GROMACS .gro file of C-alpha atoms in nm:
model
  396
    1MET     CA    1   8.776  20.193   5.031
    2ASP     CA    2   8.633  20.001   5.323
    3GLU     CA    3   8.656  19.676   5.129
    4ASP     CA    4   9.027  19.735   5.053
    5ARG     CA    5   9.091  19.808   5.416
    6GLN     CA    6   8.913  19.488   5.522
    7GLN     CA    7   9.125  19.284   5.280
    8VAL     CA    8   9.446  19.435   5.416
    9ILE     CA    9   9.339  19.355   5.772
   10LEU     CA   10   9.245  18.998   5.669
   11HIS     CA   11   9.580  18.940   5.496
   12THR     CA   12   9.764  19.080   5.797
   13MET     CA   13   9.577  18.847   6.033
   14LEU     CA   14   9.656  18.544   5.810
   15ALA     CA   15  10.023  18.640   5.803
   16CYS     CA   16  10.027  18.667   6.182
   17ILE     CA   17   9.865  18.325   6.214
   18TRP     CA   18  10.129  18.166   5.987
   19ILE     CA   19  10.409  18.335   6.180
   20MET     CA   20  10.269  18.208   6.511
   21TYR     CA   21  10.238  17.856   6.364
   22ALA     CA   22  10.599  17.863   6.242
   23ILE     CA   23  10.724  17.982   6.582
   24ARG     CA   24  10.519  17.713   6.757
   25LYS     CA   25  10.660  17.441   6.527
   26MET     CA   26  11.016  17.563   6.582
   27PHE     CA   27  10.980  17.548   6.961
   28PHE     CA   28  10.812  17.206   6.937
   29ASP     CA   29  11.102  17.066   6.730
   30MET     CA   30  11.358  17.211   6.971
   31PHE     CA   31  11.175  17.057   7.265
   32SER     CA   32  11.153  16.717   7.088
   33VAL     CA   33  11.527  16.706   7.025
   34ALA     CA   34  11.607  16.818   7.380
   35ALA     CA   35  11.375  16.553   7.521
   36CYS     CA   36  11.571  16.273   7.351
   37ASP     CA   37  11.825  16.076   7.550
   38THR     CA   38  12.145  16.256   7.441
   39LYS     CA   39  12.380  16.082   7.680
   40TYR     CA   40  12.541  15.882   7.402
   41ILE     CA   41  12.468  16.113   7.108
   42HIS     CA   42  12.795  16.200   6.935
   43ASP     CA   43  12.854  16.558   6.821
   44ARG     CA   44  12.913  16.462   6.457
   45SER     CA   45  12.658  16.536   6.189
   46TYR     CA   46  12.562  16.176   6.125
   47THR     CA   47  12.395  16.141   6.466
   48LEU     CA   48  12.169  16.446   6.433
   49ASP     CA   49  11.814  16.323   6.456
   50PHE     CA   50  11.548  16.511   6.262
   51HIS     CA   51  11.389  16.252   6.030
   52LYS     CA   52  11.083  16.043   6.097
   53LYS     CA   53  11.240  15.741   5.928
   54ARG     CA   54  11.516  15.747   6.189
   55ARG     CA   55  11.283  15.650   6.470
   56ARG     CA   56  11.374  15.284   6.426
   57LEU     CA   57  11.742  15.378   6.427
   58ARG     CA   58  11.701  15.563   6.757
   59GLU     CA   59  11.544  15.256   6.911
   60MET     CA   60  11.801  15.018   6.766
   61VAL     CA   61  12.129  15.203   6.825
   62TYR     CA   62  12.076  15.492   7.064
   63GLY     CA   63  11.826  15.332   7.303
   64SER     CA   64  12.074  15.134   7.513
   65ASP     CA   65  12.394  14.932   7.487
   66ILE     CA   66  12.194  14.611   7.514
   67THR     CA   67  11.968  14.682   7.216
   68CYS     CA   68  12.262  14.818   7.015
   69PHE     CA   69  12.463  14.502   7.079
   70ASN     CA   70  12.171  14.273   7.002
   71GLN     CA   71  12.106  14.445   6.669
   72THR     CA   72  12.458  14.535   6.550
   73ARG     CA   73  12.684  14.306   6.759
   74MET     CA   74  12.871  14.602   6.907
   75TYR     CA   75  12.818  14.859   7.180
   76ARG     CA   76  12.737  15.223   7.111
   77THR     CA   77  13.088  15.356   7.166
   78THR     CA   78  13.225  15.103   6.916
   79PHE     CA   79  12.947  15.191   6.673
   80PHE     CA   80  13.039  15.562   6.693
   81ARG     CA   81  13.406  15.479   6.642
   82LEU     CA   82  13.326  15.267   6.338
   83CYS     CA   83  13.114  15.543   6.183
   84SER     CA   84  13.395  15.793   6.236
   85MET     CA   85  13.656  15.560   6.082
   86LEU     CA   86  13.435  15.491   5.782
   87GLU     CA   87  13.395  15.864   5.723
   88THR     CA   88  13.758  15.966   5.771
   89ILE     CA   89  13.935  15.658   5.631
   90GLY     CA   90  13.679  15.457   5.436
   91GLY     CA   91  13.538  15.754   5.245
   92LEU     CA   92  13.177  15.691   5.347
   93LYS     CA   93  12.962  16.003   5.306
   94PRO     CA   94  12.608  16.102   5.410
   95THR     CA   95  12.358  16.155   5.131
   96ARG     CA   96  12.039  16.354   5.089
   97HIS     CA   97  11.835  16.051   5.186
   98MET     CA   98  12.047  15.870   5.448
   99LEU     CA   99  12.307  15.971   5.705
  100VAL     CA  100  12.618  15.764   5.774
  101ASP     CA  101  12.500  15.604   6.097
  102GLU     CA  102  12.189  15.461   5.932
  103GLN     CA  103  12.395  15.325   5.643
  104VAL     CA  104  12.626  15.150   5.890
  105ALA     CA  105  12.335  15.021   6.101
  106ILE     CA  106  12.172  14.862   5.795
  107PHE     CA  107  12.502  14.698   5.697
  108LEU     CA  108  12.570  14.559   6.046
  109HIS     CA  109  12.211  14.438   6.081
  110VAL     CA  110  12.242  14.237   5.759
  111LEU     CA  111  12.572  14.078   5.873
  112ALA     CA  112  12.451  14.007   6.225
  113HIS     CA  113  12.113  13.852   6.139
  114HIS     CA  114  12.131  13.763   5.768
  115MET     CA  115  11.771  13.859   5.705
  116LYS     CA  116  11.605  13.880   5.366
  117ASN     CA  117  11.599  14.215   5.192
  118ARG     CA  118  11.224  14.245   5.241
  119VAL     CA  119  11.266  14.209   5.619
  120ILE     CA  120  11.529  14.483   5.630
  121GLN     CA  121  11.292  14.702   5.425
  122PHE     CA  122  11.031  14.670   5.697
  123GLU     CA  123  11.283  14.722   5.978
  124PHE     CA  124  11.421  15.051   5.840
  125GLY     CA  125  11.134  15.175   5.623
  126ARG     CA  126  11.350  15.178   5.312
  127SER     CA  127  11.310  15.029   4.965
  128GLY     CA  128  11.482  14.707   4.866
  129GLU     CA  129  11.697  14.887   4.610
  130THR     CA  130  11.811  15.137   4.874
  131ILE     CA  131  11.903  14.858   5.118
  132SER     CA  132  12.106  14.675   4.853
  133GLN     CA  133  12.278  14.992   4.732
  134TYR     CA  134  12.394  15.110   5.072
  135PHE     CA  135  12.502  14.760   5.180
  136LYS     CA  136  12.751  14.756   4.891
  137ILE     CA  137  12.865  15.113   4.959
  138VAL     CA  138  12.938  15.044   5.327
  139LEU     CA  139  13.100  14.709   5.241
  140LYS     CA  140  13.355  14.883   5.017
  141ALA     CA  141  13.423  15.140   5.288
  142VAL     CA  142  13.481  14.872   5.553
  143VAL     CA  143  13.724  14.681   5.329
  144ARG     CA  144  13.927  15.002   5.298
  145LEU     CA  145  13.998  14.979   5.673
  146GLN     CA  146  14.230  14.680   5.631
  147GLY     CA  147  14.543  14.882   5.706
  148GLU     CA  148  14.382  15.014   6.023
  149LEU     CA  149  14.208  14.706   6.160
  150PHE     CA  150  14.421  14.406   6.064
  151LYS     CA  151  14.651  14.312   6.350
  152THR     CA  152  15.026  14.369   6.307
  153PRO     CA  153  15.202  14.040   6.398
  154GLU     CA  154  15.423  14.046   6.708
  155PRO     CA  155  15.659  13.755   6.791
  156ILE     CA  156  15.672  13.578   7.125
  157LEU     CA  157  15.964  13.723   7.319
  158GLU     CA  158  16.238  13.531   7.499
  159ASP     CA  159  16.116  13.649   7.840
  160SER     CA  160  15.752  13.552   7.783
  161VAL     CA  161  15.580  13.398   8.084
  162ASP     CA  162  15.257  13.300   7.909
  163GLU     CA  163  15.213  12.929   7.985
  164ARG     CA  164  15.050  12.868   7.649
  165TRP     CA  165  15.299  13.054   7.428
  166LYS     CA  166  15.633  13.078   7.610
  167TRP     CA  167  15.764  12.762   7.443
  168PHE     CA  168  15.725  12.909   7.094
  169LYS     CA  169  15.982  13.189   7.089
  170GLY     CA  170  15.950  13.395   6.772
  171CYS     CA  171  15.602  13.262   6.694
  172LEU     CA  172  15.366  13.518   6.537
  173GLY     CA  173  15.038  13.332   6.589
  174ALA     CA  174  14.846  13.050   6.423
  175LEU     CA  175  14.675  12.986   6.091
  176ASP     CA  176  14.423  12.743   5.948
  177GLY     CA  177  14.152  12.714   5.686
  178THR     CA  178  13.778  12.722   5.743
  179HIS     CA  179  13.487  12.652   5.510
  180ILE     CA  180  13.209  12.910   5.470
  181ARG     CA  181  12.896  12.819   5.277
  182ILE     CA  182  12.821  13.034   4.973
  183GLN     CA  183  12.597  13.044   4.666
  184VAL     CA  184  12.761  12.993   4.325
  185PRO     CA  185  12.627  12.938   3.971
  186ALA     CA  186  12.519  12.581   3.895
  187GLU     CA  187  12.791  12.527   3.635
  188ILE     CA  188  13.075  12.570   3.889
  189LYS     CA  189  12.920  12.406   4.192
  190GLY     CA  190  13.136  12.098   4.147
  191ARG     CA  191  13.453  12.296   4.212
  192TYR     CA  192  13.310  12.448   4.530
  193ARG     CA  193  13.180  12.121   4.674
  194ASN     CA  194  13.393  12.017   4.972
  195ARG     CA  195  13.450  11.666   5.103
  196LYS     CA  196  13.134  11.690   5.316
  197GLY     CA  197  12.921  11.772   5.012
  198ASP     CA  198  12.860  12.139   5.100
  199ILE     CA  199  12.913  12.428   4.858
  200THR     CA  200  13.176  12.639   5.032
  201THR     CA  201  13.474  12.865   4.990
  202ASN     CA  202  13.796  12.763   5.165
  203VAL     CA  203  13.911  13.065   5.365
  204LEU     CA  204  14.266  13.094   5.498
  205GLY     CA  205  14.273  13.275   5.831
  206VAL     CA  206  14.578  13.391   6.027
  207CYS     CA  207  14.543  13.529   6.379
  208SER     CA  208  14.762  13.661   6.657
  209GLN     CA  209  14.807  13.514   7.003
  210ASN     CA  210  14.504  13.710   7.133
  211GLY     CA  211  14.270  13.600   6.853
  212GLU     CA  212  14.278  13.909   6.627
  213PHE     CA  213  14.305  13.844   6.255
  214ILE     CA  214  14.635  13.928   6.085
  215PHE     CA  215  14.544  13.808   5.737
  216ILE     CA  216  14.238  13.664   5.566
  217PHE     CA  217  14.229  13.506   5.221
  218PRO     CA  218  13.885  13.399   5.089
  219GLY     CA  219  13.794  13.292   4.739
  220TRP     CA  220  13.933  12.944   4.688
  221GLU     CA  221  13.690  12.666   4.603
  222GLY     CA  222  13.577  12.436   4.881
  223SER     CA  223  13.742  12.139   4.708
  224ALA     CA  224  14.089  12.296   4.742
  225ALA     CA  225  14.327  12.161   5.007
  226ASP     CA  226  14.435  12.393   5.288
  227SER     CA  227  14.803  12.362   5.192
  228ARG     CA  228  14.726  12.463   4.833
  229VAL     CA  229  14.545  12.777   4.951
  230LEU     CA  230  14.842  12.869   5.171
  231ARG     CA  231  15.090  12.819   4.887
  232ASP     CA  232  14.888  13.052   4.668
  233ALA     CA  233  14.862  13.313   4.946
  234ILE     CA  234  15.240  13.334   5.002
  235ALA     CA  235  15.316  13.327   4.627
  236ARG     CA  236  15.113  13.640   4.552
  237PRO     CA  237  15.305  13.971   4.536
  238ASN     CA  238  15.074  14.136   4.791
  239GLY     CA  239  14.980  13.817   4.969
  240PHE     CA  240  15.068  13.658   5.301
  241LYS     CA  241  15.423  13.720   5.424
  242VAL     CA  242  15.625  13.549   5.699
  243SER     CA  243  15.949  13.719   5.801
  244GLN     CA  244  16.271  13.520   5.831
  245GLY     CA  245  16.327  13.388   6.182
  246ASN     CA  246  15.956  13.383   6.267
  247TYR     CA  247  15.683  13.125   6.213
  248TYR     CA  248  15.316  13.036   6.259
  249LEU     CA  249  15.162  12.728   6.418
  250VAL     CA  250  14.976  12.508   6.168
  251ASP     CA  251  14.796  12.175   6.189
  252ALA     CA  252  14.905  11.842   6.040
  253GLY     CA  253  14.742  11.924   5.707
  254TYR     CA  254  15.030  12.160   5.628
  255THR     CA  255  15.397  12.089   5.563
  256ASN     CA  256  15.636  12.129   5.855
  257CYS     CA  257  15.878  12.375   5.698
  258GLU     CA  258  16.047  12.707   5.763
  259GLY     CA  259  15.788  12.958   5.876
  260PHE     CA  260  15.523  12.697   5.954
  261LEU     CA  261  15.552  12.472   6.259
  262ALA     CA  262  15.332  12.162   6.236
  263PRO     CA  263  15.269  11.887   6.496
  264TYR     CA  264  15.405  11.533   6.476
  265ARG     CA  265  15.182  11.305   6.274
  266GLY     CA  266  15.070  10.973   6.420
  267GLN     CA  267  15.082  11.109   6.777
  268ARG     CA  268  14.805  11.223   7.010
  269TYR     CA  269  14.728  11.586   6.936
  270HIS     CA  270  14.381  11.729   7.008
  271LEU     CA  271  14.315  11.874   7.351
  272SER     CA  272  14.029  11.630   7.412
  273GLU     CA  273  14.283  11.345   7.406
  274TRP     CA  274  14.464  11.486   7.710
  275ARG     CA  275  14.165  11.494   7.942
  276ASN     CA  276  14.091  11.255   8.226
  277GLY     CA  277  14.443  11.277   8.368
  278ARG     CA  278  14.629  11.151   8.061
  279HIS     CA  279  14.989  11.272   8.028
  280PRO     CA  280  15.237  11.275   7.739
  281GLU     CA  281  15.477  10.983   7.735
  282SER     CA  282  15.732  11.109   7.481
  283PRO     CA  283  15.880  11.439   7.357
  284GLN     CA  284  15.661  11.416   7.047
  285GLU     CA  285  15.341  11.383   7.249
  286CYS     CA  286  15.447  11.666   7.481
  287PHE     CA  287  15.516  11.888   7.182
  288ASN     CA  288  15.179  11.805   7.030
  289MET     CA  289  15.000  11.885   7.355
  290ARG     CA  290  15.166  12.228   7.384
  291HIS     CA  291  15.121  12.292   7.013
  292SER     CA  292  14.749  12.207   7.025
  293SER     CA  293  14.692  12.430   7.327
  294ALA     CA  294  14.846  12.733   7.153
  295ARG     CA  295  14.715  12.670   6.799
  296ASN     CA  296  14.361  12.641   6.933
  297VAL     CA  297  14.349  13.024   6.921
  298ILE     CA  298  14.268  13.017   6.548
  299GLU     CA  299  13.986  12.765   6.600
  300ARG     CA  300  13.847  12.989   6.872
  301ALA     CA  301  13.871  13.297   6.649
  302PHE     CA  302  13.679  13.122   6.370
  303GLY     CA  303  13.416  13.001   6.618
  304ILE     CA  304  13.356  13.348   6.764
  305LEU     CA  305  13.352  13.500   6.415
  306LYS     CA  306  13.077  13.266   6.292
  307MET     CA  307  12.879  13.298   6.614
  308ARG     CA  308  12.884  13.678   6.587
  309TRP     CA  309  12.790  13.712   6.217
  310ALA     CA  310  12.497  13.499   6.102
  311ILE     CA  311  12.575  13.572   5.737
  312LEU     CA  312  12.876  13.339   5.771
  313ARG     CA  313  12.661  13.049   5.891
  314SER     CA  314  12.438  13.017   5.583
  315PRO     CA  315  12.483  13.097   5.213
  316SER     CA  316  12.372  13.433   5.075
  317TYR     CA  317  12.257  13.531   4.727
  318TYR     CA  318  12.518  13.798   4.665
  319PRO     CA  319  12.770  13.758   4.378
  320ILE     CA  320  13.083  13.558   4.463
  321ARG     CA  321  13.300  13.869   4.474
  322THR     CA  322  13.064  14.037   4.721
  323GLN     CA  323  13.055  13.723   4.936
  324ASN     CA  324  13.437  13.720   4.954
  325ARG     CA  325  13.438  14.088   5.047
  326TYR     CA  326  13.193  14.056   5.334
  327ILE     CA  327  13.399  13.766   5.476
  328VAL     CA  328  13.694  14.006   5.495
  329ALA     CA  329  13.468  14.276   5.641
  330CYS     CA  330  13.344  14.041   5.915
  331CYS     CA  331  13.705  13.970   6.018
  332LEU     CA  332  13.790  14.341   6.027
  333LEU     CA  333  13.485  14.417   6.242
  334HIS     CA  334  13.578  14.121   6.465
  335ASN     CA  335  13.914  14.288   6.536
  336LEU     CA  336  13.751  14.624   6.612
  337ILE     CA  337  13.505  14.465   6.854
  338MET     CA  338  13.777  14.257   7.023
  339ARG     CA  339  13.976  14.574   7.090
  340ASP     CA  340  13.684  14.784   7.218
  341ASN     CA  341  13.450  14.541   7.394
  342MET     CA  342  13.623  14.401   7.700
  343ASP     CA  343  13.300  14.241   7.822
  344ASP     CA  344  13.181  14.068   7.505
  345PRO     CA  345  12.873  13.843   7.548
  346ILE     CA  346  12.957  13.654   7.227
  347VAL     CA  347  13.301  13.557   7.360
  348ALA     CA  348  13.154  13.458   7.697
  349GLU     CA  349  12.888  13.247   7.527
  350PHE     CA  350  13.143  13.076   7.304
  351ASP     CA  351  13.377  12.998   7.593
  352SER     CA  352  13.089  12.849   7.793
  353ILE     CA  353  13.025  12.589   7.522
  354ASP     CA  354  13.229  12.271   7.515
  355GLN     CA  355  13.381  12.317   7.172
  356PRO     CA  356  13.476  12.024   6.948
  357ASN     CA  357  13.819  12.008   6.791
  358LEU     CA  358  13.773  12.274   6.617
  359GLN     CA  359  15.361  14.297   5.723
  360GLU     CA  360  15.580  14.345   5.443
  361ASP     CA  361  15.935  14.225   5.517
  362ASN     CA  362  16.263  14.260   5.340
  363ASN     CA  363  16.325  13.885   5.327
  364PRO     CA  364  15.991  13.704   5.346
  365ILE     CA  365  15.957  13.327   5.317
  366LEU     CA  366  15.836  13.247   4.966
  367THR     CA  367  15.843  12.866   4.959
  368MET     CA  368  15.705  12.577   5.163
  369GLU     CA  369  15.967  12.303   5.147
  370PRO     CA  370  16.062  12.068   5.434
  371SER     CA  371  16.424  12.074   5.551
  372ASN     CA  372  16.645  11.888   5.796
  373ALA     CA  373  16.723  12.213   5.978
  374TRP     CA  374  16.356  12.287   6.041
  375GLY     CA  375  16.295  11.925   6.147
  376ALA     CA  376  16.580  11.953   6.396
  377PHE     CA  377  16.436  12.283   6.522
  378ARG     CA  378  16.107  12.109   6.602
  379GLU     CA  379  16.285  11.809   6.757
  380ASN     CA  380  16.491  12.027   6.991
  381MET     CA  381  16.180  12.219   7.094
  382ALA     CA  382  15.995  11.894   7.166
  383ASN     CA  383  16.281  11.760   7.383
  384GLU     CA  384  16.299  12.087   7.577
  385MET     CA  385  15.925  12.079   7.644
  386PHE     CA  386  15.931  11.715   7.755
  387HIS     CA  387  16.226  11.761   7.990
  388ALA     CA  388  16.057  12.061   8.151
  389PHE     CA  389  15.732  11.865   8.181
  390ARG     CA  390  15.903  11.569   8.352
  391ALA     CA  391  16.097  11.797   8.584
  392ARG     CA  392  15.781  11.971   8.695
  393ARG     CA  393  15.604  11.640   8.761
  394SER     CA  394  15.896  11.497   8.959
  395SER     CA  395  15.913  11.807   9.178
  396ARG     CA  396  15.553  11.767   9.298
   0.00000   0.00000   0.00000
């Protein structure tokens, strides 16, 4: 009887010890969470912080705006907004093993720094298969944001006072092609080799007057001419559309035709040619000077894009389809960052460098054929610019 009583007492004491340990652990966990810097912690589930493997994420994203920008190329508020959009619009979901914010952080880190898979494994404490899997999942979710993040084109109004754009009434922006280095199978490398000998894809980019992308069309081989890529883009049923009465600025590599206003060939054009006090001496030169100043927005957009995302500066080992998708994703993220980050260090750094010459409509333009009417439109615009230029100089 005494032995049974001793066993009951012993079991009761052990139970009390376990209960005290559980209570102690609960209070310790509550204190640990409360001690974290919650100033920028969002109230959504994907920012709750209870896993040891998320320590690196706390340091990378939630530590400060500086570390968040250095690692993901965006500030914390923009990061939170992106996570929310990917959940509500892109269909990105948390899993048993990884919450949404860590999935997005891994994806942005790969784009921003273009590190090898084994380096990302060490950074986040995840396996290589997990890194690869979630990169593709987030990539698909980001591409689904096209309707939300691509800029809706807006024409220059008659009463515009912008010195760079006021001459181009009805203009929607500028477009050009850029080459991005990629990896392709050996048997098709010849088609992707551009005139400089690099293996690239020729990407058509269209941007608005403030440098946000309206349309992006990757996938063509590097050997393809810019005009051929544009013709294919406007010929596709769901491709690039230009509404009647509006147009985009293009360089001399494209045809001067309805919807696409090109400079005069054989005349001074690039901005570097107008330095050191040189002035236009004819309507054609004046037009080219104004045209170059406005169309430079697409060169600037491409420059900032490649400076922000290191994955666009060197070829990756993803399949061609994945490479084309992350090019689109980089442009979408570029637009989001341009809208949210007023003080963007990447933009400031790009502008400090002396750069070299760098919507569905009812009646869209479907062909690219020169016409006398469009040539006269450009000629009248050139004469108007030159007369205004001479009048301003004579009044000084």
